[in-house]
Amino acid sequence: MSDSFLDTPLPRKPLIAIAALVGFSLLLVIGAKLSGYNPSQVAPSPVVESRDIRFIDAADGTLIVADAGDRRQIAVLPSGNAGFVRGVLRAVARDRHSRHISMDTPFQVARLADGRLILRDLGSQRVLELNSFGPTNLGAFAAFLDGGTPAAAPAALPNQAGQTGTTF
């Protein structure tokens, strides 16, 4: 059985073209890495409105949202409601716990000049772009920036009594 393929030389021009393309691609990648280029990075937009907030988990499962500065109540989220807010807080609590960051550190809800809404963890400096979760979930956090829910008229928060850990 003869193998006629082994007797045929490989075409030089296509091999040279492939090698040149691979080399050029590697040069582009190395140049991008050295220059700090990140295609997923969005250009920073200035903050036009922000509010530092705290989340307080009450003994009955209610989640109290309060202004971090004057400790005034912004919203009350009954147990079993606000699943998106609670899910975000559980993820942040896990992250803070792994980094040994106190849960007492406030968060910042901010509206940027380009219309995006972000949640910044002031403990870890991680930023969560809330627009990517849809208008309903965006509205859950926008309410904290805009003054809370109508059912949560501003009132002074009680002392630390009746609060539990960070179960959210």
JSON list of C-alpha atoms in Angstrom, two decimals:
[
{"chain": "A", "resi": 1, "resn": "MET", "atom": "CA", "xyz": [0.00, 0.00, 0.00]},
{"chain": "A", "resi": 2, "resn": "SER", "atom": "CA", "xyz": [1.55, 3.23, -1.06]},
{"chain": "A", "resi": 3, "resn": "ASP", "atom": "CA", "xyz": [0.85, 6.56, 0.57]},
{"chain": "A", "resi": 4, "resn": "SER", "atom": "CA", "xyz": [0.84, 9.23, -2.10]},
{"chain": "A", "resi": 5, "resn": "PHE", "atom": "CA", "xyz": [0.19, 11.99, 0.48]},
{"chain": "A", "resi": 6, "resn": "LEU", "atom": "CA", "xyz": [3.63, 11.66, 2.02]},
{"chain": "A", "resi": 7, "resn": "ASP", "atom": "CA", "xyz": [5.24, 12.31, -1.34]},
{"chain": "A", "resi": 8, "resn": "THR", "atom": "CA", "xyz": [3.34, 15.61, -1.84]},
{"chain": "A", "resi": 9, "resn": "PRO", "atom": "CA", "xyz": [5.11, 18.71, -0.44]},
{"chain": "A", "resi": 10, "resn": "LEU", "atom": "CA", "xyz": [3.14, 21.14, 1.72]},
{"chain": "A", "resi": 11, "resn": "PRO", "atom": "CA", "xyz": [2.25, 24.40, -0.02]},
{"chain": "A", "resi": 12, "resn": "ARG", "atom": "CA", "xyz": [4.64, 27.08, 1.27]},
{"chain": "A", "resi": 13, "resn": "LYS", "atom": "CA", "xyz": [2.61, 30.25, 0.62]},
{"chain": "A", "resi": 14, "resn": "PRO", "atom": "CA", "xyz": [-0.47, 29.26, 2.69]},
{"chain": "A", "resi": 15, "resn": "LEU", "atom": "CA", "xyz": [1.78, 28.09, 5.55]},
{"chain": "A", "resi": 16, "resn": "ILE", "atom": "CA", "xyz": [3.67, 31.38, 5.52]},
{"chain": "A", "resi": 17, "resn": "ALA", "atom": "CA", "xyz": [0.35, 33.32, 5.46]},
{"chain": "A", "resi": 18, "resn": "ILE", "atom": "CA", "xyz": [-0.98, 31.33, 8.44]},
{"chain": "A", "resi": 19, "resn": "ALA", "atom": "CA", "xyz": [2.23, 31.86, 10.42]},
{"chain": "A", "resi": 20, "resn": "ALA", "atom": "CA", "xyz": [2.14, 35.61, 9.66]},
{"chain": "A", "resi": 21, "resn": "LEU", "atom": "CA", "xyz": [-1.50, 35.84, 10.78]},
{"chain": "A", "resi": 22, "resn": "VAL", "atom": "CA", "xyz": [-0.78, 34.00, 14.05]},
{"chain": "A", "resi": 23, "resn": "GLY", "atom": "CA", "xyz": [2.26, 36.20, 14.71]},
{"chain": "A", "resi": 24, "resn": "PHE", "atom": "CA", "xyz": [0.32, 39.40, 14.00]},
{"chain": "A", "resi": 25, "resn": "SER", "atom": "CA", "xyz": [-2.51, 38.26, 16.29]},
{"chain": "A", "resi": 26, "resn": "LEU", "atom": "CA", "xyz": [-0.05, 37.57, 19.10]},
{"chain": "A", "resi": 27, "resn": "LEU", "atom": "CA", "xyz": [1.50, 41.03, 18.67]},
{"chain": "A", "resi": 28, "resn": "LEU", "atom": "CA", "xyz": [-1.94, 42.66, 18.92]},
{"chain": "A", "resi": 29, "resn": "VAL", "atom": "CA", "xyz": [-2.82, 40.73, 22.08]},
{"chain": "A", "resi": 30, "resn": "ILE", "atom": "CA", "xyz": [0.53, 41.53, 23.72]},
{"chain": "A", "resi": 31, "resn": "GLY", "atom": "CA", "xyz": [0.17, 45.22, 22.79]},
{"chain": "A", "resi": 32, "resn": "ALA", "atom": "CA", "xyz": [-3.36, 45.35, 24.23]},
{"chain": "A", "resi": 33, "resn": "LYS", "atom": "CA", "xyz": [-2.27, 43.68, 27.48]},
{"chain": "A", "resi": 34, "resn": "LEU", "atom": "CA", "xyz": [0.72, 46.00, 27.92]},
{"chain": "A", "resi": 35, "resn": "SER", "atom": "CA", "xyz": [-1.38, 49.11, 27.25]},
{"chain": "A", "resi": 36, "resn": "GLY", "atom": "CA", "xyz": [-4.07, 48.06, 29.76]},
{"chain": "A", "resi": 37, "resn": "TYR", "atom": "CA", "xyz": [-6.83, 47.82, 27.16]},
{"chain": "A", "resi": 38, "resn": "ASN", "atom": "CA", "xyz": [-9.98, 46.15, 28.47]},
{"chain": "A", "resi": 39, "resn": "PRO", "atom": "CA", "xyz": [-12.83, 45.82, 25.94]},
{"chain": "A", "resi": 40, "resn": "SER", "atom": "CA", "xyz": [-15.43, 45.15, 28.65]},
{"chain": "A", "resi": 41, "resn": "GLN", "atom": "CA", "xyz": [-14.56, 48.27, 30.59]},
{"chain": "A", "resi": 42, "resn": "VAL", "atom": "CA", "xyz": [-17.18, 51.01, 30.30]},
{"chain": "A", "resi": 43, "resn": "ALA", "atom": "CA", "xyz": [-15.89, 54.57, 30.28]},
{"chain": "A", "resi": 44, "resn": "PRO", "atom": "CA", "xyz": [-16.45, 56.13, 33.71]},
{"chain": "A", "resi": 45, "resn": "SER", "atom": "CA", "xyz": [-19.42, 58.44, 34.00]},
{"chain": "A", "resi": 46, "resn": "PRO", "atom": "CA", "xyz": [-19.70, 61.04, 36.78]},
{"chain": "A", "resi": 47, "resn": "VAL", "atom": "CA", "xyz": [-22.10, 60.50, 39.67]},
{"chain": "A", "resi": 48, "resn": "VAL", "atom": "CA", "xyz": [-25.00, 62.96, 39.58]},
{"chain": "A", "resi": 49, "resn": "GLU", "atom": "CA", "xyz": [-26.90, 61.64, 42.60]},
{"chain": "A", "resi": 50, "resn": "SER", "atom": "CA", "xyz": [-25.98, 59.23, 45.37]},
{"chain": "A", "resi": 51, "resn": "ARG", "atom": "CA", "xyz": [-27.04, 58.04, 48.79]},
{"chain": "A", "resi": 52, "resn": "ASP", "atom": "CA", "xyz": [-25.20, 55.95, 51.35]},
{"chain": "A", "resi": 53, "resn": "ILE", "atom": "CA", "xyz": [-27.52, 53.33, 52.80]},
{"chain": "A", "resi": 54, "resn": "ARG", "atom": "CA", "xyz": [-27.50, 50.53, 55.34]},
{"chain": "A", "resi": 55, "resn": "PHE", "atom": "CA", "xyz": [-29.55, 47.38, 55.45]},
{"chain": "A", "resi": 56, "resn": "ILE", "atom": "CA", "xyz": [-30.73, 46.24, 58.87]},
{"chain": "A", "resi": 57, "resn": "ASP", "atom": "CA", "xyz": [-32.14, 42.75, 59.29]},
{"chain": "A", "resi": 58, "resn": "ALA", "atom": "CA", "xyz": [-34.80, 42.84, 62.03]},
{"chain": "A", "resi": 59, "resn": "ALA", "atom": "CA", "xyz": [-35.64, 39.86, 64.24]},
{"chain": "A", "resi": 60, "resn": "ASP", "atom": "CA", "xyz": [-38.96, 39.23, 62.44]},
{"chain": "A", "resi": 61, "resn": "GLY", "atom": "CA", "xyz": [-37.24, 38.92, 59.03]},
{"chain": "A", "resi": 62, "resn": "THR", "atom": "CA", "xyz": [-38.10, 42.45, 57.95]},
{"chain": "A", "resi": 63, "resn": "LEU", "atom": "CA", "xyz": [-35.33, 44.26, 56.13]},
{"chain": "A", "resi": 64, "resn": "ILE", "atom": "CA", "xyz": [-35.02, 47.93, 57.05]},
{"chain": "A", "resi": 65, "resn": "VAL", "atom": "CA", "xyz": [-33.27, 50.25, 54.62]},
{"chain": "A", "resi": 66, "resn": "ALA", "atom": "CA", "xyz": [-31.84, 53.33, 56.31]},
{"chain": "A", "resi": 67, "resn": "ASP", "atom": "CA", "xyz": [-29.81, 56.36, 55.34]},
{"chain": "A", "resi": 68, "resn": "ALA", "atom": "CA", "xyz": [-26.26, 55.72, 56.55]},
{"chain": "A", "resi": 69, "resn": "GLY", "atom": "CA", "xyz": [-25.73, 59.36, 57.52]},
{"chain": "A", "resi": 70, "resn": "ASP", "atom": "CA", "xyz": [-28.75, 60.30, 59.63]},
{"chain": "A", "resi": 71, "resn": "ARG", "atom": "CA", "xyz": [-30.01, 56.72, 60.19]},
{"chain": "A", "resi": 72, "resn": "ARG", "atom": "CA", "xyz": [-33.50, 57.68, 59.01]},
{"chain": "A", "resi": 73, "resn": "GLN", "atom": "CA", "xyz": [-35.64, 54.91, 57.63]},
{"chain": "A", "resi": 74, "resn": "ILE", "atom": "CA", "xyz": [-35.96, 54.87, 53.85]},
{"chain": "A", "resi": 75, "resn": "ALA", "atom": "CA", "xyz": [-37.94, 51.67, 53.31]},
{"chain": "A", "resi": 76, "resn": "VAL", "atom": "CA", "xyz": [-39.22, 48.59, 55.08]},
{"chain": "A", "resi": 77, "resn": "LEU", "atom": "CA", "xyz": [-39.13, 45.33, 53.12]},
{"chain": "A", "resi": 78, "resn": "PRO", "atom": "CA", "xyz": [-41.36, 42.69, 54.75]},
{"chain": "A", "resi": 79, "resn": "SER", "atom": "CA", "xyz": [-40.15, 39.14, 55.10]},
{"chain": "A", "resi": 80, "resn": "GLY", "atom": "CA", "xyz": [-40.67, 37.18, 51.88]},
{"chain": "A", "resi": 81, "resn": "ASN", "atom": "CA", "xyz": [-40.64, 40.31, 49.68]},
{"chain": "A", "resi": 82, "resn": "ALA", "atom": "CA", "xyz": [-37.88, 42.05, 47.70]},
{"chain": "A", "resi": 83, "resn": "GLY", "atom": "CA", "xyz": [-36.22, 38.84, 46.54]},
{"chain": "A", "resi": 84, "resn": "PHE", "atom": "CA", "xyz": [-33.80, 40.64, 44.23]},
{"chain": "A", "resi": 85, "resn": "VAL", "atom": "CA", "xyz": [-32.62, 43.03, 46.96]},
{"chain": "A", "resi": 86, "resn": "ARG", "atom": "CA", "xyz": [-32.18, 40.16, 49.41]},
{"chain": "A", "resi": 87, "resn": "GLY", "atom": "CA", "xyz": [-30.33, 38.07, 46.80]},
{"chain": "A", "resi": 88, "resn": "VAL", "atom": "CA", "xyz": [-27.90, 40.90, 46.09]},
{"chain": "A", "resi": 89, "resn": "LEU", "atom": "CA", "xyz": [-27.32, 41.38, 49.80]},
{"chain": "A", "resi": 90, "resn": "ARG", "atom": "CA", "xyz": [-26.67, 37.67, 50.36]},
{"chain": "A", "resi": 91, "resn": "ALA", "atom": "CA", "xyz": [-24.05, 37.71, 47.60]},
{"chain": "A", "resi": 92, "resn": "VAL", "atom": "CA", "xyz": [-22.43, 40.82, 49.05]},
{"chain": "A", "resi": 93, "resn": "ALA", "atom": "CA", "xyz": [-22.54, 39.38, 52.56]},
{"chain": "A", "resi": 94, "resn": "ARG", "atom": "CA", "xyz": [-20.71, 36.27, 51.33]},
{"chain": "A", "resi": 95, "resn": "ASP", "atom": "CA", "xyz": [-18.10, 38.44, 49.63]},
{"chain": "A", "resi": 96, "resn": "ARG", "atom": "CA", "xyz": [-17.66, 40.64, 52.71]},
{"chain": "A", "resi": 97, "resn": "HIS", "atom": "CA", "xyz": [-17.39, 37.63, 54.99]},
{"chain": "A", "resi": 98, "resn": "SER", "atom": "CA", "xyz": [-14.65, 36.08, 52.83]},
{"chain": "A", "resi": 99, "resn": "ARG", "atom": "CA", "xyz": [-12.74, 39.38, 52.90]},
{"chain": "A", "resi": 100, "resn": "HIS", "atom": "CA", "xyz": [-13.31, 39.98, 56.64]},
{"chain": "A", "resi": 101, "resn": "ILE", "atom": "CA", "xyz": [-15.21, 43.23, 55.97]},
{"chain": "A", "resi": 102, "resn": "SER", "atom": "CA", "xyz": [-17.76, 44.38, 58.54]},
{"chain": "A", "resi": 103, "resn": "MET", "atom": "CA", "xyz": [-21.43, 44.23, 57.57]},
{"chain": "A", "resi": 104, "resn": "ASP", "atom": "CA", "xyz": [-21.80, 47.63, 59.25]},
{"chain": "A", "resi": 105, "resn": "THR", "atom": "CA", "xyz": [-20.04, 49.31, 56.32]},
{"chain": "A", "resi": 106, "resn": "PRO", "atom": "CA", "xyz": [-22.66, 51.14, 54.25]},
{"chain": "A", "resi": 107, "resn": "PHE", "atom": "CA", "xyz": [-23.47, 50.79, 50.56]},
{"chain": "A", "resi": 108, "resn": "GLN", "atom": "CA", "xyz": [-23.88, 53.56, 48.04]},
{"chain": "A", "resi": 109, "resn": "VAL", "atom": "CA", "xyz": [-26.67, 53.73, 45.49]},
{"chain": "A", "resi": 110, "resn": "ALA", "atom": "CA", "xyz": [-25.69, 56.17, 42.75]},
{"chain": "A", "resi": 111, "resn": "ARG", "atom": "CA", "xyz": [-27.18, 57.47, 39.52]},
{"chain": "A", "resi": 112, "resn": "LEU", "atom": "CA", "xyz": [-24.58, 58.27, 36.88]},
{"chain": "A", "resi": 113, "resn": "ALA", "atom": "CA", "xyz": [-24.70, 61.05, 34.28]},
{"chain": "A", "resi": 114, "resn": "ASP", "atom": "CA", "xyz": [-25.36, 58.50, 31.51]},
{"chain": "A", "resi": 115, "resn": "GLY", "atom": "CA", "xyz": [-28.48, 57.24, 33.35]},
{"chain": "A", "resi": 116, "resn": "ARG", "atom": "CA", "xyz": [-27.02, 54.04, 34.80]},
{"chain": "A", "resi": 117, "resn": "LEU", "atom": "CA", "xyz": [-27.74, 53.09, 38.39]},
{"chain": "A", "resi": 118, "resn": "ILE", "atom": "CA", "xyz": [-25.05, 51.36, 40.43]},
{"chain": "A", "resi": 119, "resn": "LEU", "atom": "CA", "xyz": [-24.71, 49.81, 43.87]},
{"chain": "A", "resi": 120, "resn": "ARG", "atom": "CA", "xyz": [-21.22, 50.29, 45.30]},
{"chain": "A", "resi": 121, "resn": "ASP", "atom": "CA", "xyz": [-20.09, 48.22, 48.26]},
{"chain": "A", "resi": 122, "resn": "LEU", "atom": "CA", "xyz": [-18.13, 50.80, 50.24]},
{"chain": "A", "resi": 123, "resn": "GLY", "atom": "CA", "xyz": [-16.36, 48.01, 52.10]},
{"chain": "A", "resi": 124, "resn": "SER", "atom": "CA", "xyz": [-14.88, 46.21, 49.11]},
{"chain": "A", "resi": 125, "resn": "GLN", "atom": "CA", "xyz": [-15.33, 48.97, 46.48]},
{"chain": "A", "resi": 126, "resn": "ARG", "atom": "CA", "xyz": [-17.06, 46.47, 44.18]},
{"chain": "A", "resi": 127, "resn": "VAL", "atom": "CA", "xyz": [-19.63, 48.02, 41.85]},
{"chain": "A", "resi": 128, "resn": "LEU", "atom": "CA", "xyz": [-22.79, 46.32, 40.66]},
{"chain": "A", "resi": 129, "resn": "GLU", "atom": "CA", "xyz": [-24.41, 47.77, 37.52]},
{"chain": "A", "resi": 130, "resn": "LEU", "atom": "CA", "xyz": [-28.12, 47.51, 38.32]},
{"chain": "A", "resi": 131, "resn": "ASN", "atom": "CA", "xyz": [-29.42, 48.38, 34.83]},
{"chain": "A", "resi": 132, "resn": "SER", "atom": "CA", "xyz": [-28.33, 44.97, 33.57]},
{"chain": "A", "resi": 133, "resn": "PHE", "atom": "CA", "xyz": [-30.96, 43.25, 35.75]},
{"chain": "A", "resi": 134, "resn": "GLY", "atom": "CA", "xyz": [-33.99, 44.81, 34.05]},
{"chain": "A", "resi": 135, "resn": "PRO", "atom": "CA", "xyz": [-36.37, 47.63, 34.94]},
{"chain": "A", "resi": 136, "resn": "THR", "atom": "CA", "xyz": [-38.19, 45.87, 37.77]},
{"chain": "A", "resi": 137, "resn": "ASN", "atom": "CA", "xyz": [-35.03, 44.99, 39.67]},
{"chain": "A", "resi": 138, "resn": "LEU", "atom": "CA", "xyz": [-33.54, 48.39, 38.84]},
{"chain": "A", "resi": 139, "resn": "GLY", "atom": "CA", "xyz": [-36.61, 50.03, 40.38]},
{"chain": "A", "resi": 140, "resn": "ALA", "atom": "CA", "xyz": [-36.10, 48.14, 43.63]},
{"chain": "A", "resi": 141, "resn": "PHE", "atom": "CA", "xyz": [-32.83, 49.99, 44.24]},
{"chain": "A", "resi": 142, "resn": "ALA", "atom": "CA", "xyz": [-33.87, 53.25, 42.52]},
{"chain": "A", "resi": 143, "resn": "ALA", "atom": "CA", "xyz": [-36.55, 53.62, 45.21]},
{"chain": "A", "resi": 144, "resn": "PHE", "atom": "CA", "xyz": [-33.84, 53.83, 47.87]},
{"chain": "A", "resi": 145, "resn": "LEU", "atom": "CA", "xyz": [-32.17, 56.67, 46.01]},
{"chain": "A", "resi": 146, "resn": "ASP", "atom": "CA", "xyz": [-35.45, 58.45, 45.26]},
{"chain": "A", "resi": 147, "resn": "GLY", "atom": "CA", "xyz": [-36.67, 58.43, 48.84]},
{"chain": "A", "resi": 148, "resn": "GLY", "atom": "CA", "xyz": [-37.98, 54.97, 49.52]},
{"chain": "A", "resi": 149, "resn": "THR", "atom": "CA", "xyz": [-41.42, 53.46, 49.29]},
{"chain": "A", "resi": 150, "resn": "PRO", "atom": "CA", "xyz": [-44.61, 55.38, 50.22]},
{"chain": "A", "resi": 151, "resn": "ALA", "atom": "CA", "xyz": [-45.24, 52.94, 53.10]},
{"chain": "A", "resi": 152, "resn": "ALA", "atom": "CA", "xyz": [-41.90, 53.88, 54.61]},
{"chain": "A", "resi": 153, "resn": "ALA", "atom": "CA", "xyz": [-42.35, 57.44, 55.77]},
{"chain": "A", "resi": 154, "resn": "PRO", "atom": "CA", "xyz": [-39.09, 58.79, 57.20]},
{"chain": "A", "resi": 155, "resn": "ALA", "atom": "CA", "xyz": [-38.84, 57.95, 60.85]},
{"chain": "A", "resi": 156, "resn": "ALA", "atom": "CA", "xyz": [-35.95, 57.64, 63.24]},
{"chain": "A", "resi": 157, "resn": "LEU", "atom": "CA", "xyz": [-34.68, 54.08, 63.52]},
{"chain": "A", "resi": 158, "resn": "PRO", "atom": "CA", "xyz": [-34.96, 52.28, 66.82]},
{"chain": "A", "resi": 159, "resn": "ASN", "atom": "CA", "xyz": [-31.91, 51.35, 68.81]},
{"chain": "A", "resi": 160, "resn": "GLN", "atom": "CA", "xyz": [-29.96, 48.24, 67.81]},
{"chain": "A", "resi": 161, "resn": "ALA", "atom": "CA", "xyz": [-32.34, 46.04, 69.85]},
{"chain": "A", "resi": 162, "resn": "GLY", "atom": "CA", "xyz": [-34.38, 43.54, 67.88]},
{"chain": "A", "resi": 163, "resn": "GLN", "atom": "CA", "xyz": [-31.80, 43.15, 65.13]},
{"chain": "A", "resi": 164, "resn": "THR", "atom": "CA", "xyz": [-30.33, 39.86, 64.15]},
{"chain": "A", "resi": 165, "resn": "GLY", "atom": "CA", "xyz": [-27.31, 38.85, 62.09]},
{"chain": "A", "resi": 166, "resn": "THR", "atom": "CA", "xyz": [-27.02, 39.21, 58.36]},
{"chain": "A", "resi": 167, "resn": "THR", "atom": "CA", "xyz": [-29.48, 36.65, 57.06]},
{"chain": "A", "resi": 168, "resn": "PHE", "atom": "CA", "xyz": [-31.25, 38.86, 54.51]}
]
